[in-house]
Coordinates of C-alpha atoms and ligand atoms in Angstrom, one line a residue:
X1 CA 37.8 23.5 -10.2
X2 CA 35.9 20.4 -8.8
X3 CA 33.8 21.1 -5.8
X4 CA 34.6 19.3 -2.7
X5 CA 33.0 16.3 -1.7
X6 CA 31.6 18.9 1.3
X7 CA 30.8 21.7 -1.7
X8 CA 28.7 19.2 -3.7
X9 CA 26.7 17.6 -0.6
X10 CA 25.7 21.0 -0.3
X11 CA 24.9 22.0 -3.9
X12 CA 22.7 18.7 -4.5
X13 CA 20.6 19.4 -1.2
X14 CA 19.9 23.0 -3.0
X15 CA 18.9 21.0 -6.2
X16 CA 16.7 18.5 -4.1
X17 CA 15.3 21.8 -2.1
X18 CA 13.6 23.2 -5.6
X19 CA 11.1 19.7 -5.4
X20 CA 8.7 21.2 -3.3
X21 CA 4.9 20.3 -2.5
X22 CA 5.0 24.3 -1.4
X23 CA 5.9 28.0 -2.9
X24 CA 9.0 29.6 -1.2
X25 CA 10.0 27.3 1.6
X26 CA 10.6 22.9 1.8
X27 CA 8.1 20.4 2.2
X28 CA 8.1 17.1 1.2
X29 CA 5.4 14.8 1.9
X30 CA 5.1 11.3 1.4
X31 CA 4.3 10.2 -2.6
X32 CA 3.6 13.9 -3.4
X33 CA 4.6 14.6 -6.9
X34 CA 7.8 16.6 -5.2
X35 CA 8.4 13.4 -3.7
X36 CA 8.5 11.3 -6.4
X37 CA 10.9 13.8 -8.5
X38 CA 13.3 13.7 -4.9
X39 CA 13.3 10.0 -5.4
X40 CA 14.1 10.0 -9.2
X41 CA 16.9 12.4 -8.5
X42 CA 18.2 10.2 -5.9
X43 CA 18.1 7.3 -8.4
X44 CA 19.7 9.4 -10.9
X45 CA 22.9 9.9 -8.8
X46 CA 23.8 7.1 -7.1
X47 CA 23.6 5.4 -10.5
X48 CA 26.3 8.4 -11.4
X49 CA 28.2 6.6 -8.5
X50 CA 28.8 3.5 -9.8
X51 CA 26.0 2.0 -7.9
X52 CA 23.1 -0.5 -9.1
X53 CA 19.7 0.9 -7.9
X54 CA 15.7 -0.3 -6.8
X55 CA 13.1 1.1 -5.5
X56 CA 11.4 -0.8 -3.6
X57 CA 7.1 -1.1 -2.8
X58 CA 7.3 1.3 -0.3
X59 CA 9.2 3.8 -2.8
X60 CA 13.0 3.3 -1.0
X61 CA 15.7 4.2 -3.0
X62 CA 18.2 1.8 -2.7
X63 CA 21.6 1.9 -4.2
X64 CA 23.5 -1.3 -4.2
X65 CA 27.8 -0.6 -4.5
X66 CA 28.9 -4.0 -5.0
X67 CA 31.8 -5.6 -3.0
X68 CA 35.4 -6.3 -4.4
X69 CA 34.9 -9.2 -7.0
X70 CA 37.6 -10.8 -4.2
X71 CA 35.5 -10.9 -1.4
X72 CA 34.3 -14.1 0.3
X73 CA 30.6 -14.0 1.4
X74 CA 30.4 -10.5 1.6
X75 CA 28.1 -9.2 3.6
X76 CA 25.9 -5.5 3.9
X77 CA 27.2 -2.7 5.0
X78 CA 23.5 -0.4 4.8
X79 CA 23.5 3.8 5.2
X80 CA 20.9 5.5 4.2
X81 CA 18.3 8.6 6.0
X82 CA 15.2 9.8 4.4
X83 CA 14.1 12.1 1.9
X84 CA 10.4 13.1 3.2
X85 CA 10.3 16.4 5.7
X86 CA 8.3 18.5 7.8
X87 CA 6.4 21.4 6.9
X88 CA 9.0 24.0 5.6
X89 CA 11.2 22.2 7.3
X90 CA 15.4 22.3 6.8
X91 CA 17.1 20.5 3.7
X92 CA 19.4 18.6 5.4
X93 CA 17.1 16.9 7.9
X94 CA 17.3 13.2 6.6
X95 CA 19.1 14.1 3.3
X96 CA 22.3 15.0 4.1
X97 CA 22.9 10.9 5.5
X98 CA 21.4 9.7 2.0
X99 CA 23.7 12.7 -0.4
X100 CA 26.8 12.2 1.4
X101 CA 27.5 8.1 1.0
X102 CA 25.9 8.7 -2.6
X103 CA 29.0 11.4 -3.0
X104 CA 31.6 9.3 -1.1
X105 CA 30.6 6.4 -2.7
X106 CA 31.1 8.4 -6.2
X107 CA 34.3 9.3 -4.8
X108 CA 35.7 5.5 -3.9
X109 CA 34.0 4.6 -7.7
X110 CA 36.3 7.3 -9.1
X111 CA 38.9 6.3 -8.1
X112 CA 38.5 2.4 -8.8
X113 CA 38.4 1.4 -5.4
X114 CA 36.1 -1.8 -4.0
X115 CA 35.8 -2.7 -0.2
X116 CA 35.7 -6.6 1.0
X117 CA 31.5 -6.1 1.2
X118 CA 28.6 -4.3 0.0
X119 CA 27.7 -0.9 0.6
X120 CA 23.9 -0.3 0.1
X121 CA 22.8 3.5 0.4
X122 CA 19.1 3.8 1.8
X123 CA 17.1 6.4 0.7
X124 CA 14.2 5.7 3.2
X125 CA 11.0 7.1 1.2
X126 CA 8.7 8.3 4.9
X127 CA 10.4 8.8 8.5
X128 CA 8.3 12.3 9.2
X129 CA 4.4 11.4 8.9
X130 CA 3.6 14.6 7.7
X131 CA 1.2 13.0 5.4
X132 CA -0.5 10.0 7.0
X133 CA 0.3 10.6 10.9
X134 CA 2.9 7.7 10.8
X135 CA 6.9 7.7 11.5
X136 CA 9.7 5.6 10.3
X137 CA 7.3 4.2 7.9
X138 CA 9.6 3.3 5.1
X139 CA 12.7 2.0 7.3
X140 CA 10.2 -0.3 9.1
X141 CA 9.2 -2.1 6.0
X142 CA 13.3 -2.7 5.3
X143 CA 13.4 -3.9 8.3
X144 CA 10.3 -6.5 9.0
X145 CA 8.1 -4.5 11.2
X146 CA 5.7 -3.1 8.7
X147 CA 1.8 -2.7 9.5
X148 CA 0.0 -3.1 7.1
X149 CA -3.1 -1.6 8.5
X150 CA -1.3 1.8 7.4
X151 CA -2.2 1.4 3.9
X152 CA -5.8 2.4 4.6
X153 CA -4.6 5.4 7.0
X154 CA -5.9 8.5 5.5
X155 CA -4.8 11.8 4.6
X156 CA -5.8 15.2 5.4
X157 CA -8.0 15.0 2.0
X158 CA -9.2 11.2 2.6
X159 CA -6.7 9.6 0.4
X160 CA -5.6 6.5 1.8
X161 CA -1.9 5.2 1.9
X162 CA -2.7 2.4 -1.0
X163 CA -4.4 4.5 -3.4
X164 CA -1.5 7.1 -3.0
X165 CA 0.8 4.5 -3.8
X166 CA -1.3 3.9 -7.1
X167 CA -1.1 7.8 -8.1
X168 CA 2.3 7.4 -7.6
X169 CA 2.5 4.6 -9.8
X170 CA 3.2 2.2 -7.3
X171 CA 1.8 -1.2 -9.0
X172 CA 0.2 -3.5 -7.7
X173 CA 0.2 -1.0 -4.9
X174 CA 0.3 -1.5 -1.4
X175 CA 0.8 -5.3 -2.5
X176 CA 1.4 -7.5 1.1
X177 CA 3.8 -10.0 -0.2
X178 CA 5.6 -7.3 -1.9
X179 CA 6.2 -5.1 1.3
X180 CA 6.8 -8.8 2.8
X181 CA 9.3 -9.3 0.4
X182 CA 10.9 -5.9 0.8
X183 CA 12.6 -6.9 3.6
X184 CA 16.3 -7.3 4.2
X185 CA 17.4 -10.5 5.7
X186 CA 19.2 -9.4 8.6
X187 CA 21.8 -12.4 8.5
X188 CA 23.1 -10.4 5.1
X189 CA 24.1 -7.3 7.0
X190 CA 27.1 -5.8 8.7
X191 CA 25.4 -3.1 10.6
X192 CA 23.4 0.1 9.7
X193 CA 25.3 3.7 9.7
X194 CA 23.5 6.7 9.9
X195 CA 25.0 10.4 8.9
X196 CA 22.9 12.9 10.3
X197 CA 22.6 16.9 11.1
X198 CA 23.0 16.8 15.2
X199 CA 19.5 19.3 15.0
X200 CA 20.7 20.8 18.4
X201 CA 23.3 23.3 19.7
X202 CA 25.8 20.5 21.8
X203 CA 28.4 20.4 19.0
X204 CA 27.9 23.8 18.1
X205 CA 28.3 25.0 21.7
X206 CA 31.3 22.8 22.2
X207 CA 33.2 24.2 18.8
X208 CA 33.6 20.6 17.6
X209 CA 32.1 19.4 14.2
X210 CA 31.0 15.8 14.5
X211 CA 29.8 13.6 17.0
X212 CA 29.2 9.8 17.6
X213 CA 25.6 9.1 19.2
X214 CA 25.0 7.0 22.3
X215 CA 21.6 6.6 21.9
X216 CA 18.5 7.6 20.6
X217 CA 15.8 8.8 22.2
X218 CA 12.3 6.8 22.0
X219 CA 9.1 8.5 21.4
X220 CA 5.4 8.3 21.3
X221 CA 2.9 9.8 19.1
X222 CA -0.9 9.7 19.6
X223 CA -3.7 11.9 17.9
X224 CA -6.1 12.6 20.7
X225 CA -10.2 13.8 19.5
X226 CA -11.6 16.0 22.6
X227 CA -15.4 15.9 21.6
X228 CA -17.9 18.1 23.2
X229 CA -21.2 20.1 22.4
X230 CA -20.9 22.8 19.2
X231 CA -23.4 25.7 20.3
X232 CA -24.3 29.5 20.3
X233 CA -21.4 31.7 21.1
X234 CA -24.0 34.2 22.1
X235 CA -26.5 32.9 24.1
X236 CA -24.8 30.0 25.7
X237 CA -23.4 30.6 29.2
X238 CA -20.2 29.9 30.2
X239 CA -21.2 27.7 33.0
X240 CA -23.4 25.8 30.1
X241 CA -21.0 24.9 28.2
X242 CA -19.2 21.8 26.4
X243 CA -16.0 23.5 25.3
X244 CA -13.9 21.2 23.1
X245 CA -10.8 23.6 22.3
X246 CA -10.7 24.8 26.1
X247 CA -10.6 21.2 27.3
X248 CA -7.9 20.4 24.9
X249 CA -5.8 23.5 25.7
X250 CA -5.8 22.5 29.4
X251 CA -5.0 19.2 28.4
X252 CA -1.7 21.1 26.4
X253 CA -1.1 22.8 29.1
X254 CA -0.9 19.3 31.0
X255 CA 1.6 18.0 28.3
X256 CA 4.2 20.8 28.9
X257 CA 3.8 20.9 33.0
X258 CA 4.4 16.9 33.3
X259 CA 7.1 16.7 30.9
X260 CA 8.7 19.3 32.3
X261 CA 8.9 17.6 35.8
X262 CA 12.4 15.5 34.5
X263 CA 15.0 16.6 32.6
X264 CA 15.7 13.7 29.7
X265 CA 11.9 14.5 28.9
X266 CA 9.9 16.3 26.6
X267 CA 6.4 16.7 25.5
X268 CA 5.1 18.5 22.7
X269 CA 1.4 19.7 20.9
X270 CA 2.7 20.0 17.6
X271 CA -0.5 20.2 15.7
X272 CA -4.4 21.6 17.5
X273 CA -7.2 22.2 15.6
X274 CA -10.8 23.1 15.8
X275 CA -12.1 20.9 12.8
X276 CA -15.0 22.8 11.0
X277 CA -14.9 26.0 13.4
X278 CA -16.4 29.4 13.0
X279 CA -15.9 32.0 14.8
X280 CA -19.3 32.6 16.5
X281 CA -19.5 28.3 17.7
X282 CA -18.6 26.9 20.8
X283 CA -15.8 24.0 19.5
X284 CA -17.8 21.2 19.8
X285 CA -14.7 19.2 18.8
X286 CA -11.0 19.7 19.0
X287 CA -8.3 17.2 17.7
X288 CA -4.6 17.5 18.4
X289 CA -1.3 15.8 18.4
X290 CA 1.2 14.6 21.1
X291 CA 5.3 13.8 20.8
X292 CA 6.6 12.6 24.1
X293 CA 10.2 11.2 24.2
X294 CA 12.6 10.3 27.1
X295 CA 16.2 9.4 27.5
X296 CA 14.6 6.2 28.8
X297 CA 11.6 4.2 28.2
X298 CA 10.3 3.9 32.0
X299 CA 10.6 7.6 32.2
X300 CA 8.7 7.8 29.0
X301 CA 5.9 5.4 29.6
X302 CA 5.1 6.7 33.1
X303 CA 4.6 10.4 31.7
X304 CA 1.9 9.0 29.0
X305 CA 0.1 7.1 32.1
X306 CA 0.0 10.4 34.4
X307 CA -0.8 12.3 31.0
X308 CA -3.9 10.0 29.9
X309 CA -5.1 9.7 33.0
X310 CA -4.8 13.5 33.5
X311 CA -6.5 14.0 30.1
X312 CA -9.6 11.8 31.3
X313 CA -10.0 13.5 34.5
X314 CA -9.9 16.9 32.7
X315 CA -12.4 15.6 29.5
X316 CA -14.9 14.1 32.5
X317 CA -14.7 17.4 34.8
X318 CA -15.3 19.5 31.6
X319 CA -18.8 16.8 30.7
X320 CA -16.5 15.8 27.3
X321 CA -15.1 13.0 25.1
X322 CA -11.6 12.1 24.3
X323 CA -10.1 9.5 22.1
X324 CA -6.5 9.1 22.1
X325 CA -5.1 6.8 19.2
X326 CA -1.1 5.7 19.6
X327 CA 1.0 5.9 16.9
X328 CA 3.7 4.1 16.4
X329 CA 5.7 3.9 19.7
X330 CA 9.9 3.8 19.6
X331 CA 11.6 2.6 22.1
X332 CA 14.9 3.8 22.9
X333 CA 18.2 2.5 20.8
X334 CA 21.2 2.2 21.6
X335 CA 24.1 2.6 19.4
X336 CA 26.7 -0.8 19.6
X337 CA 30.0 0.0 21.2
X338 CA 32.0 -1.8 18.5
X339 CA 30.6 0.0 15.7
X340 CA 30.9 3.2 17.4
X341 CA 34.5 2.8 18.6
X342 CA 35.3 2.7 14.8
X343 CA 34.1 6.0 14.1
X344 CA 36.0 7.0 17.1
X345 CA 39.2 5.9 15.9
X346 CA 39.4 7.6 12.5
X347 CA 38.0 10.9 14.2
X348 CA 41.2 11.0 16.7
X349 CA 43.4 9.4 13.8
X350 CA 42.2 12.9 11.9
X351 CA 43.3 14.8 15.5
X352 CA 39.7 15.3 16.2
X353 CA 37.7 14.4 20.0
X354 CA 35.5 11.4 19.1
X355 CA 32.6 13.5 21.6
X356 CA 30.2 11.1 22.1
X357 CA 26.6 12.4 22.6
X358 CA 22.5 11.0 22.8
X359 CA 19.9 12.3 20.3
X360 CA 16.9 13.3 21.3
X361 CA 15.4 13.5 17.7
X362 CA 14.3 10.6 16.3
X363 CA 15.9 8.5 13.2
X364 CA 15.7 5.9 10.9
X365 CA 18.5 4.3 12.7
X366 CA 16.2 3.2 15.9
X367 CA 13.8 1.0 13.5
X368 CA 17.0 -0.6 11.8
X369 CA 18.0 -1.4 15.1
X370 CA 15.6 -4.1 15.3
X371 CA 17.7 -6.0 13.3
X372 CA 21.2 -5.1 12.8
X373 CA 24.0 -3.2 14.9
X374 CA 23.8 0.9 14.4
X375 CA 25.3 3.8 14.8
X376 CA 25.4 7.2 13.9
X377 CA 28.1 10.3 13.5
X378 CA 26.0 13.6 14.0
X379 CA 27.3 16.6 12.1
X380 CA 27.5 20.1 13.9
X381 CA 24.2 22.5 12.8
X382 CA 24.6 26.4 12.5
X383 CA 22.0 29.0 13.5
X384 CA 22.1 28.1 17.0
X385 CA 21.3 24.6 16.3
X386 CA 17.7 24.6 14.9
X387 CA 16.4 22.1 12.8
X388 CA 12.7 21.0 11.5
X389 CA 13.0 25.1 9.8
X390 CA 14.4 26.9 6.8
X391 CA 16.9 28.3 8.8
X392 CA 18.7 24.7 9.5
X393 CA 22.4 25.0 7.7
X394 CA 25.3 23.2 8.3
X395 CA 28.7 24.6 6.6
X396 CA 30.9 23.1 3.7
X397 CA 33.8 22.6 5.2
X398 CA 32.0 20.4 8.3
X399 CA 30.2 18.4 5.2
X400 CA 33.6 17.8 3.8
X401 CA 35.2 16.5 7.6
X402 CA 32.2 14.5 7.8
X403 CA 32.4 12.8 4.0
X404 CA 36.2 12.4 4.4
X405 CA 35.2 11.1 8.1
X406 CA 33.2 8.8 6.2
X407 CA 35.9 7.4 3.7
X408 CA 38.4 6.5 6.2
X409 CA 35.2 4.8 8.4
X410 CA 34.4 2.6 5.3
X411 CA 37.9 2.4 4.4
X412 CA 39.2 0.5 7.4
X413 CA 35.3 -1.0 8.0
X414 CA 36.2 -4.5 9.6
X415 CA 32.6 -6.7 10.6
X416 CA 32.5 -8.3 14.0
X417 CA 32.9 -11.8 13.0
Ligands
HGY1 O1 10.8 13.8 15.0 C1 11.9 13.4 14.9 O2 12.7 13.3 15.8 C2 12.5 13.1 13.5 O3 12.8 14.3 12.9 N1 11.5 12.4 12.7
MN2 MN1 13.1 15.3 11.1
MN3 MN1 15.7 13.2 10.4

């Protein structure tokens, strides 16, 4: 019996799962030889599904299903998520929005049927920045906003982005005008669609299995270096000392107490280390990351002013150092009415609520944003709702609703103008 379009979403996330850069558990990092066999995979199946594919200089898979021979300056409908993950993280973060339009796209290919434009599936090669301490990398080369000071951002073992690109086989890699040329005119596109796990408990909680997002939530990212004095943990009083890991935990402790002052925002330390330690030294340095997002950007921006200014005061009281660098900053996105009200119709056409919801995770959506109409339908997580872990799942049969979902959207697709 063929599997479901919901059975085989599932069964080519398991196959994508086994391209690992780790034993017993999911990561995916940026150009990592596990990364490069995910994007041949991806290759290999949209061009199963009838579609013509590139890879583009940032290592995108892109999978072009051409319009109805009939259609009059057709333009660009792009979908797409990305491949790359977190640490052991879940294997339908990202993936599930690039294996279900490559399975209902097989499905409309099947069965002979064109639309009146394109459809281009976007495999977006880096969203995460696991590797290089970036985020939405690959979807901000698609859509203009590519810096290419990146390219010389190292990794944890001193390999910069270019030379990765090389190993990868990237040539001429890192190449400006090719990232330049990379990409899309935005005048070609009808919008940008984004399926995506929810990575929360809202739909879960409410018994419903898809959603349509509002908005999505900006964020900032900085590394921050607290640098202090390394000495004897024996001799060395504690009134005498320079204590870099001290100083930076106070300065956690700051994130967490200021973002939770308002309820649209968080703050998180997702990565603290003592670079170099031992045991028996006083840290004399400490570097660690921060992730603070907000329903809106006001709300955002004045957490990060109280929390720098917080972390000065704390690094001068303490007689230490600290240098915060900014990664890339997101502002918030909203979703467009029009494009959202179209998902809204086929869910109540199917008898379902069209529950409309913000996401506070981040996505490739918010960077295509910049240059085309979005929006996104979220589908319903299991296991309470976690996400960026092994234990993320979401069930066949809410794949299935969400690819059939996804026909009738394209299906009955009309552009604004
Ligand atoms: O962090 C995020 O929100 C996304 O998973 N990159
Ligand atoms: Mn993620
Ligand atoms: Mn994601």
């Amino acid at each position: 019996m063929t599997p479901t379009l919901g059975q085989t979403i599932l069964d080519y996330a398991a196959a994508l799962a086994h391209f690992s850069d780790m034993e017993d558990g999911l990561t995916c990092a940026y150009l990592t030889p596990a990364h490069s066999a995910t994007q041949a995979q991806l290759a290999k199946w949209m061009a199963d599904a009838g579609m013509q594919v590139r890879i583009d200089a940032i290592g995108n898979v892109i999978g072009r299903y051409a319009a109805d021979p009939s259609a009059i300056a057709p333009k660009v409908l792009m979908t797409g998520s990305h491949f790359d993950t977190v640490r052991d993280g879940g294997r339908y973060d990202g993936r599930l929005g690039i294996l279900l339009p490559i399975v209902v796209v097989g499905a409309l290919h099947a069965a002979g049927i064109r639309l009146p434009y394109h459809i281009e599936v976007v495999g977006f090669a880096e969203e995460e920045g696991l590797r290089f301490k970036t985020s939405f990398l690959a979807s901000s080369v698609l859509a203009g906003h590519f810096n290419h000071a990146l390219l010389d951002r190292e990794d944890a073992d001193g390999i910069n982005m270019r030379n990765a690109l090389s190993a990868a086989g990237f040539t001429g890699a890192g190449d400006d005008a090719a990232l330049r040329d990379a990409a899309v005119d935005p005048a070609t596109l009808a919008g940008f669609v984004e399926v995506h796990i929810e990575q929360g408990p809202v739909l879960l909680n409410r018994g419903l299995p898809l959603g349509i997002v509002t908005q999505i939530a900006g964020s900032s990212r900085f590394q921050v270096r607290v640098e202090g004095l390394a000495s004897h943990a024996g001799t060395t009083p504690m009134d005498m000392r320079r204590d870099a890991a001290t100083g930076a935990a106070e300065m956690t402790l700051l994130v967490e107490s200021r973002c939770a002052q308002v309820p649209t925002l968080v703050g998180t330390v997702g990565q603290l280390q003592v670079p170099n330690g031992s045991s028996n030294v006083i840290p004399g340095a400490c570097v660690f990351s921060m992730d603070i997002r907000a329903g809106e950007d006001g709300i955002r921006e004045a957490a990060i002013a109280d929390i720098l200014a917080g972390i000065e005061a704390i690094a001068q009281r303490r007689g230490l150092s600290a240098r915060v660098e900014r990664v890339t900053p997101v502002n918030n996105a909203p979703c467009a009415r029009w494009l959202m009200d179209q998902f809204g119709a086929v869910l109540k056409k199917r008898g379902l609520e069209a529950f409309e919801l913000p996401s506070g995770a981040g996505h490739d959506a918010m960077m295509m944003q910049r240059i085309t109409d979005v929006a996104m339908l979220f589908v319903r997580c299991g296991n309470g709702g976690i996400s960026h872990n092994p234990l993320e799942t979401i069930t066949a049969e809410d794949a299935q609703l969400a690819a059939e979902t996804f026909v009738d959207f394209l299906r009955h697709f009309r552009t604004t103008d």
